[in-house]
Coordinates of N, CA and C in Angstrom, one line a residue:
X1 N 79.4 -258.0 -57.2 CA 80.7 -258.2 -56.5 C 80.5 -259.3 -55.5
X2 N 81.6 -260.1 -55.4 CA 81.5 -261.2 -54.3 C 82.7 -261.2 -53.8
X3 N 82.6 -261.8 -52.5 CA 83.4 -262.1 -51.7 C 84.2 -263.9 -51.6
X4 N 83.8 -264.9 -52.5 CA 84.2 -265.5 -52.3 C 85.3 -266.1 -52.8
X5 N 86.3 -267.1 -52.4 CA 87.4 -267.7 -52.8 C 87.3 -267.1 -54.3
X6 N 88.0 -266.9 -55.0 CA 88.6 -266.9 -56.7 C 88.2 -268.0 -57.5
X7 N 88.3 -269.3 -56.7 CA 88.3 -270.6 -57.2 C 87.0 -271.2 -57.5
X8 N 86.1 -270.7 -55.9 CA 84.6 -270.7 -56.1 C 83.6 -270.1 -56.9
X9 N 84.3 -269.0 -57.5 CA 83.5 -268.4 -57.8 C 82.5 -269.2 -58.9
X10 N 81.2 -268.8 -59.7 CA 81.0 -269.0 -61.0 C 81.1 -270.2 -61.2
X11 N 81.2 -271.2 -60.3 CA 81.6 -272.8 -61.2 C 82.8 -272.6 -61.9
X12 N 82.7 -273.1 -62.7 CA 83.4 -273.9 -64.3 C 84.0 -272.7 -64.7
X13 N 83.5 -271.7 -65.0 CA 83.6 -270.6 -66.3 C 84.4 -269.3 -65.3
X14 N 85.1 -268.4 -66.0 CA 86.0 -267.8 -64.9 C 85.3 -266.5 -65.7
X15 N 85.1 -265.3 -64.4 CA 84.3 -264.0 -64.5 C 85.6 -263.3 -65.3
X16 N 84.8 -262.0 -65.6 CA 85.6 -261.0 -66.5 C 87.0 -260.2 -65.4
X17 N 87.1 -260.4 -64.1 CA 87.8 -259.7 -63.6 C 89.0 -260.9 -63.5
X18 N 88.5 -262.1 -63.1 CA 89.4 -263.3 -63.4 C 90.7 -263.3 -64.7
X19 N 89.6 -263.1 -65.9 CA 90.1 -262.8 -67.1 C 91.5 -261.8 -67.0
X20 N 90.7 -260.8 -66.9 CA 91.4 -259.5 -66.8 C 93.0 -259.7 -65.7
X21 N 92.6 -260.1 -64.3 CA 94.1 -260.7 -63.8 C 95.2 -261.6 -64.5
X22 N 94.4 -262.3 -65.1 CA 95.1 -263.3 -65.9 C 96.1 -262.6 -66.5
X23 N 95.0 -261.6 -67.3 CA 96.1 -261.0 -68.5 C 96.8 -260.3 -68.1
X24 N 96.9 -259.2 -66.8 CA 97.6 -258.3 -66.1 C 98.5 -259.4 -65.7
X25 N 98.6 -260.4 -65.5 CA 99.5 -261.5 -64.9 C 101.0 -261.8 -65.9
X26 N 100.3 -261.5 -66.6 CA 101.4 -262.1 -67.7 C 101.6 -260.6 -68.3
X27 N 101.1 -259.4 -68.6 CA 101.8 -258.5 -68.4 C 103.0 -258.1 -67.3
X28 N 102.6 -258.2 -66.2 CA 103.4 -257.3 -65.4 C 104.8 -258.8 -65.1
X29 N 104.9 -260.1 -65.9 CA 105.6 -260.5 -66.0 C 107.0 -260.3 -66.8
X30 N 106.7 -259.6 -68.0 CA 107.1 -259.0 -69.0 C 108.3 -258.5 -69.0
X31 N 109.4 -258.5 -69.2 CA 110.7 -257.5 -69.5 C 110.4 -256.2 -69.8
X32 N 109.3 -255.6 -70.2 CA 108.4 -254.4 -71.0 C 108.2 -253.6 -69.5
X33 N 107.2 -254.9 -68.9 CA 106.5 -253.6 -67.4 C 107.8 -253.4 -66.6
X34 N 108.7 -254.6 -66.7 CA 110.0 -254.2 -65.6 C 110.5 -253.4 -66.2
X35 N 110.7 -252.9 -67.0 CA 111.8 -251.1 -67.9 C 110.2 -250.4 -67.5
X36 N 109.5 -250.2 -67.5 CA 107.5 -249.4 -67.1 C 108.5 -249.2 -66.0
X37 N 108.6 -250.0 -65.1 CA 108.8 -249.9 -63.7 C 110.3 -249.4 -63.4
X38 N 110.7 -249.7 -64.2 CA 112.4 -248.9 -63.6 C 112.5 -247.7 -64.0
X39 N 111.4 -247.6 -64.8 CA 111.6 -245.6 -65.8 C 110.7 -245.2 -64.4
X40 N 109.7 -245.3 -64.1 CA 108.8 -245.0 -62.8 C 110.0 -244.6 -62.2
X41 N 110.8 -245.5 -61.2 CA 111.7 -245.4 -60.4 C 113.1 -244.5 -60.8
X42 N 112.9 -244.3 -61.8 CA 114.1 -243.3 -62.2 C 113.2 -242.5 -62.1
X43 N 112.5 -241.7 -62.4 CA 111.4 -240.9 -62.8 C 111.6 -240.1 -61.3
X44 N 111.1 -240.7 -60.4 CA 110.7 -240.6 -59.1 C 112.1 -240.0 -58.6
X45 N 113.2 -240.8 -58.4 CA 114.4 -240.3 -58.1 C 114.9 -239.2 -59.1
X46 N 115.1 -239.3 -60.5 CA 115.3 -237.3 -60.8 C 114.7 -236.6 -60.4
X47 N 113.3 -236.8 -60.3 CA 112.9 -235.3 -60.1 C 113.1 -234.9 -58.2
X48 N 113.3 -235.5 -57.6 CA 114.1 -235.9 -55.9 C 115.3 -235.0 -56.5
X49 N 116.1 -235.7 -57.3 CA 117.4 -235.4 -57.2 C 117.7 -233.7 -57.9
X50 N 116.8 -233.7 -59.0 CA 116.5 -232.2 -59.4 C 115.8 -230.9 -58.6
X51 N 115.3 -231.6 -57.6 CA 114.4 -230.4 -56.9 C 113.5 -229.6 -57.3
X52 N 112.7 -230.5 -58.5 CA 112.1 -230.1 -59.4 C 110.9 -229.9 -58.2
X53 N 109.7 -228.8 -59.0 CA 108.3 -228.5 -58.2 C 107.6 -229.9 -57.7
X54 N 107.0 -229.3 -56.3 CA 106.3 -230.2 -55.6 C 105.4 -231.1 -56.1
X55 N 104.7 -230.6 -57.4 CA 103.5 -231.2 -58.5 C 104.1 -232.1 -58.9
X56 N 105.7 -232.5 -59.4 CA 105.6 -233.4 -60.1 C 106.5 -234.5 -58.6
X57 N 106.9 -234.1 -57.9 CA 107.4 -234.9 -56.8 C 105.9 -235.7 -56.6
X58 N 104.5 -235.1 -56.2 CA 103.3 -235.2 -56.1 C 103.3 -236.8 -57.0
X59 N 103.2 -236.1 -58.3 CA 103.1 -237.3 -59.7 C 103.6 -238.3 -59.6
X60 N 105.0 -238.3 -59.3 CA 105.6 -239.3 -59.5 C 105.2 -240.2 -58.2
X61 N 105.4 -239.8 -56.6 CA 104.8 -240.7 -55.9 C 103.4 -241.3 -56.0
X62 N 102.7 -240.2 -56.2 CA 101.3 -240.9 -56.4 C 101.2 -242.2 -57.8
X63 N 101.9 -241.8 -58.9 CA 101.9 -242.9 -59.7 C 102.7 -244.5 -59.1
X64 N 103.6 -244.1 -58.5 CA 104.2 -245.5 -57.9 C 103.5 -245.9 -57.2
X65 N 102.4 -245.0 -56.5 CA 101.1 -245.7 -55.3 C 100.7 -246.3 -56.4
X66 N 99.8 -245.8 -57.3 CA 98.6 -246.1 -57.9 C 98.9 -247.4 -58.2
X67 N 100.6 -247.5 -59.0 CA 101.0 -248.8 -59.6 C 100.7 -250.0 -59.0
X68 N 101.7 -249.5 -57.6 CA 101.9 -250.8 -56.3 C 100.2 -251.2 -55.7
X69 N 99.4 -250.6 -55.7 CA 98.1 -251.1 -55.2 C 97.5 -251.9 -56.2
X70 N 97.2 -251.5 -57.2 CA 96.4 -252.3 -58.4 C 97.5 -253.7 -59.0
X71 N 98.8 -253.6 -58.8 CA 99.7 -254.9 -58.4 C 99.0 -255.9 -57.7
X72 N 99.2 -255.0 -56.1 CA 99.1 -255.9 -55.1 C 97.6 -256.6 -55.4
X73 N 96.5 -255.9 -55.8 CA 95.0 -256.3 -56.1 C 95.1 -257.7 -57.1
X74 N 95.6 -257.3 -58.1 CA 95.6 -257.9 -59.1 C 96.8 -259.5 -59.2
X75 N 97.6 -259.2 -58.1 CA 98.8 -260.6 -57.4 C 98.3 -261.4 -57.3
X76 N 97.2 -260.5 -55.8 CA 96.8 -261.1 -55.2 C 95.9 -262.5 -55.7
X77 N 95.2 -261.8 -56.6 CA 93.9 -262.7 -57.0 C 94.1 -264.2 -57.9
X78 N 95.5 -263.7 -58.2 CA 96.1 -264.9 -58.9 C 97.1 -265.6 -58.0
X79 N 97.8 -265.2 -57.2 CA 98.1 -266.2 -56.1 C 96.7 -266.9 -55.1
X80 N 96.0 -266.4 -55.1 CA 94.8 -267.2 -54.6 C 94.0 -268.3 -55.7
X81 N 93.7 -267.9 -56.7 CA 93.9 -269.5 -58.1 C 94.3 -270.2 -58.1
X82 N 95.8 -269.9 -57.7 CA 96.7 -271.1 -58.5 C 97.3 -271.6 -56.9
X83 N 96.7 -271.1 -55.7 CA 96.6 -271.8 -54.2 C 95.7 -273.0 -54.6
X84 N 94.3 -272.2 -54.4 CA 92.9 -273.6 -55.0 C 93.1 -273.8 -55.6
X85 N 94.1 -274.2 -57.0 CA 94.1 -275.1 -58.1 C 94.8 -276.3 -57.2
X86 N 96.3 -276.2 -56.9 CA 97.0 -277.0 -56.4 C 96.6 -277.7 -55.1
X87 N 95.6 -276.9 -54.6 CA 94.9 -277.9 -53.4 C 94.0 -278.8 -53.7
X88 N 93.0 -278.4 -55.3 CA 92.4 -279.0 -55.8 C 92.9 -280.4 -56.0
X89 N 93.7 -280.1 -56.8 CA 94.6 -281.3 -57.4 C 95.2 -282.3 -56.7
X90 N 96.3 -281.7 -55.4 CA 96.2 -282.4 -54.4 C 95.5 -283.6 -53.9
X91 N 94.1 -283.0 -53.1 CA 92.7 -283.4 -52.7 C 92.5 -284.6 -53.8
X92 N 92.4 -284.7 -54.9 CA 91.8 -285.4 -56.0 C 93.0 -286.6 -56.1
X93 N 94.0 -286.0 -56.2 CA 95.4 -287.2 -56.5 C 95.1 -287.7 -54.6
X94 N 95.2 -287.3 -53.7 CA 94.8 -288.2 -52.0 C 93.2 -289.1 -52.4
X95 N 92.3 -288.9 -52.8 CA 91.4 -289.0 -52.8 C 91.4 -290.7 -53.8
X96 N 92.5 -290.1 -55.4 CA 92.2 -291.2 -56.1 C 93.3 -292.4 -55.8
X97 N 94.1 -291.9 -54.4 CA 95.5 -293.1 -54.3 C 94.7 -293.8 -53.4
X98 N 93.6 -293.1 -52.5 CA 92.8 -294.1 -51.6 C 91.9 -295.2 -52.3
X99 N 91.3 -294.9 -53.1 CA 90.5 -295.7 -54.1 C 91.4 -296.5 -54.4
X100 N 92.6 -296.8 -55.2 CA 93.4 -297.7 -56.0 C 93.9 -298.3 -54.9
X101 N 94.3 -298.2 -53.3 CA 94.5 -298.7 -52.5 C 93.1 -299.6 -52.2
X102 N 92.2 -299.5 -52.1 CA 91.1 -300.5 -51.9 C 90.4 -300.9 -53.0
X103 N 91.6 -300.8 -54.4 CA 91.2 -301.8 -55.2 C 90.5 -301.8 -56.9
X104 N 89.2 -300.7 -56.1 CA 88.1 -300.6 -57.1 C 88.3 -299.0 -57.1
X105 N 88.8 -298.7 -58.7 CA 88.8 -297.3 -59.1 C 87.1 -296.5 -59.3
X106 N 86.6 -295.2 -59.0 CA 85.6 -295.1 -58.7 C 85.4 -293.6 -59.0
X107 N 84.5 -293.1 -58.3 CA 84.5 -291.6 -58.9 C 86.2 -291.2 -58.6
X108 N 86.6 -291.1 -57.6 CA 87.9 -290.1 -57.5 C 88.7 -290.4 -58.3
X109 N 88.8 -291.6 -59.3 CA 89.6 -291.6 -60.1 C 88.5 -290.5 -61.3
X110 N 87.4 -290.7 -61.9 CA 87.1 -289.5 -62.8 C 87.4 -288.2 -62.1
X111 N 86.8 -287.7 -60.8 CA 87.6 -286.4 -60.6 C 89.0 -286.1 -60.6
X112 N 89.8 -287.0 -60.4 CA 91.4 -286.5 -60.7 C 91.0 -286.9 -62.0
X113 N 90.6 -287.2 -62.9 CA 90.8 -286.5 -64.2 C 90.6 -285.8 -64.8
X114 N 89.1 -285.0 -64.3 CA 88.4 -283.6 -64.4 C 89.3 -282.5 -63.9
X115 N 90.0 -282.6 -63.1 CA 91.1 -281.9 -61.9 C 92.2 -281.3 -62.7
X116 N 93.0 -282.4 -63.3 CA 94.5 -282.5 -63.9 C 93.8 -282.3 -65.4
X117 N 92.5 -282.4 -65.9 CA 92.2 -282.1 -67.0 C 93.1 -283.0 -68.2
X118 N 92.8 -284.3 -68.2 CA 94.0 -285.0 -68.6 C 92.9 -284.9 -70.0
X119 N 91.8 -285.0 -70.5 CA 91.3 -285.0 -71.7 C 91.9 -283.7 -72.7
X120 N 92.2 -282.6 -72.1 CA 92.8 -281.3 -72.8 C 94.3 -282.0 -73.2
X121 N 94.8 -282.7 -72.9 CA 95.9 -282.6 -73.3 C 96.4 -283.6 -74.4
X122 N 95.5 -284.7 -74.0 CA 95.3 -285.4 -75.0 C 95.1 -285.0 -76.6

């Protein structure tokens, strides 16, 4: 386990929890997890509104916890990526307008291209 930036981590290659956000990312994007999440919230409100036993009043909040925390974990870690991607990029595009201003293109022009990954698209 580490503690550092998302972006730092590992170099190059992105760890299995990286992975795993990613794919929770584009899950909880879904039209699928928003009806997940509105049956939750109906869920939560009938059984309120039914006065059903305290075990499932219990269930139902504790599942909206469980949801909303492993969200907020799992947001999080991808709003911190795609912060350091765009600062990266940033940085590299400042870096390579200064070079072409003095003329002679130089490393910063290869790292804004490692950066923007312009060979993948090609």
């Amino acid at each position: 386990m580490t503690l550092q930036h998302p972006a730092d981590r590992g170099g190059a290659g992105r760890g299995k929890f990286e992975r795993f956000a990613e794919s929770v990312s584009t899950v909880t994007s879904s039209p699928a997890f928003f009806v997940f999440c509105l049956a939750l919230v109906s869920f939560t409100v009938a059984v309120h509104i039914a006065g059903i036993a305290t075990e499932w009043l219990l269930l139902a909040g504790d599942s909206m916890t469980a949801v909303t925390l492993l969200l907020l974990a799992l947001l999080k870690n991808s709003e911190l990526r795609a912060e350091r991607a765009i600062q990266r990029k940033l940085d590299a595009i400042a870096a390579a307008l200064l070079e072409a201003q003095e003329g002679e293109p130089g490393r910063a022009h290869e790292n804004l291209r490692d950066v923007i990954r312009m060979e993948e698209e090609i």
